[in-house]
Amino acid sequence: MLVKSSLLLLQLLTCRNCRAMLLLHATDAQALCATRNVGLEVGLKLSRHTPQPIQGTCVLAQAPRFCFSSHQLTSSLSRRCALSMMAHSAELETVLSTACAAAREAGVIMRDRLGADVVETKAGFKDLLTEVDALCQQAIEAAVSARHPSHAFLGEESVKPGVDASSAALGSVAESDWLWVVDPIDGTTNFASGLPLSAVSIGIACKGELVAGVIYDPFRDELFSATVGGEATLNGEPMRVSKATRMQEVVLAAGSPPNPRSLAPALRGVVALSPRVRTVRMIGSAAIMMAWVACGRLTAYFEPDLNAWDTAAGAVLVRAAGGRVTGLDGSEFELRTRTLLCSNGDTHDELLEALTDADAIALDPA
């Protein structure tokens, strides 16, 4: 049963245009999670652009489209939670609905208070906090607690500043059955300055693996959402990554981190890539930059030091929209990954190589 089911799943995942999802019960999902031990992911060399036909017959349930490209396929087979998530598809839809509603509720608070006074700084004078950050997080957490009381919740405003504190906070909840990873206002400096370039970011993980993401930009009333194996949407309409294939076509975004140890490599990357790409933008919100990669406005975005709440939602969006998300060392992105390159996929390897050559892939020494 294991091998037969595994092969059927493999056939589904190799068709990037497949508009169906295999119905799995929890017991089947647990068994199929062993596919990585069967070794199905080894040696798969599939064309990124060539659909692979499904042979034979199988019973399928209508569901959002699978959009796995070849580099996503091998990693998806080795993700412990991808199949368990499918077994909980009904709950996942409820979770996504809650996330969308909570993001919109927090967005109303943001929209009404743009330009709020800074109440304190956190890690340094560039790392700002307003009273609205806490209000938005409270609204989101209340919505989650009301509908999903057993779910774990990790919000930026509940964690002390610094890498050690954020890593410890994530580690304490990372393996929860369901985990909400929330940045109530991503882009607080923009928000406090009256710049309408900030967003609510809500990522949802199952046993440490990201399964859903929602980013809401209240100033443009744009709701970006996606689930693993589902379709990425912008205000309910399908979205896809940029079609750029050459470096000269790349519209690149870069982070402007507050920590000098991360700012220096970010600037080295900008200097190295600026002559090779169409343009570089520093927008000041990881959530917005990742959402814009997912919908094709940007080709790629990189930053050398980020927390899970900055990237969790965006990683799901970019992958579901057909893009690629890795660490700056090229490793597969996961919740604990602190460096980031997300792109449309076609330009990813060349960007990684250029950033590596520029010594822009890790923090400078203390």
JSON list of C-alpha atoms in Angstrom, two decimals, residues 2 38 68 79 84 130 142 157 162 176 211 215 245 263 301 309-310 320 333 345 355 358-359 361-362 365-366:
[
{"chain": "A", "resi": 2, "resn": "LEU", "atom": "CA", "xyz": [2.85, 2.36, 0.88]},
{"chain": "A", "resi": 38, "resn": "VAL", "atom": "CA", "xyz": [11.67, 4.71, 0.09]},
{"chain": "A", "resi": 68, "resn": "PHE", "atom": "CA", "xyz": [5.32, 22.29, -7.93]},
{"chain": "A", "resi": 79, "resn": "ARG", "atom": "CA", "xyz": [9.06, 17.58, 3.99]},
{"chain": "A", "resi": 84, "resn": "SER", "atom": "CA", "xyz": [-0.10, 15.17, 6.92]},
{"chain": "A", "resi": 130, "resn": "THR", "atom": "CA", "xyz": [4.50, 51.64, 18.10]},
{"chain": "A", "resi": 142, "resn": "ALA", "atom": "CA", "xyz": [-7.81, 36.84, 19.87]},
{"chain": "A", "resi": 157, "resn": "GLU", "atom": "CA", "xyz": [5.67, 41.56, 19.89]},
{"chain": "A", "resi": 162, "resn": "GLY", "atom": "CA", "xyz": [17.83, 39.76, 19.37]},
{"chain": "A", "resi": 176, "resn": "SER", "atom": "CA", "xyz": [3.59, 22.19, 17.51]},
{"chain": "A", "resi": 211, "resn": "VAL", "atom": "CA", "xyz": [1.49, 25.02, 5.10]},
{"chain": "A", "resi": 215, "resn": "ILE", "atom": "CA", "xyz": [-0.14, 38.80, 3.79]},
{"chain": "A", "resi": 245, "resn": "THR", "atom": "CA", "xyz": [14.69, 34.75, -17.45]},
{"chain": "A", "resi": 263, "resn": "LEU", "atom": "CA", "xyz": [23.37, 45.75, 6.71]},
{"chain": "A", "resi": 301, "resn": "TYR", "atom": "CA", "xyz": [14.31, 39.68, -3.00]},
{"chain": "A", "resi": 309, "resn": "TRP", "atom": "CA", "xyz": [7.68, 36.02, 11.45]},
{"chain": "A", "resi": 310, "resn": "ASP", "atom": "CA", "xyz": [9.21, 38.11, 8.65]},
{"chain": "A", "resi": 320, "resn": "ALA", "atom": "CA", "xyz": [2.69, 28.39, -4.44]},
{"chain": "A", "resi": 333, "resn": "PHE", "atom": "CA", "xyz": [14.19, 27.39, 3.25]},
{"chain": "A", "resi": 345, "resn": "GLY", "atom": "CA", "xyz": [13.09, 30.52, -9.96]},
{"chain": "A", "resi": 355, "resn": "LEU", "atom": "CA", "xyz": [25.64, 37.21, -3.94]},
{"chain": "A", "resi": 358, "resn": "ALA", "atom": "CA", "xyz": [30.00, 39.53, -3.27]},
{"chain": "A", "resi": 359, "resn": "ASP", "atom": "CA", "xyz": [30.32, 38.03, 0.24]},
{"chain": "A", "resi": 361, "resn": "ILE", "atom": "CA", "xyz": [25.28, 35.70, 2.16]},
{"chain": "A", "resi": 362, "resn": "ALA", "atom": "CA", "xyz": [25.97, 35.88, 5.90]},
{"chain": "A", "resi": 365, "resn": "PRO", "atom": "CA", "xyz": [31.69, 38.96, 12.26]},
{"chain": "A", "resi": 366, "resn": "ALA", "atom": "CA", "xyz": [30.82, 40.62, 15.55]}
]
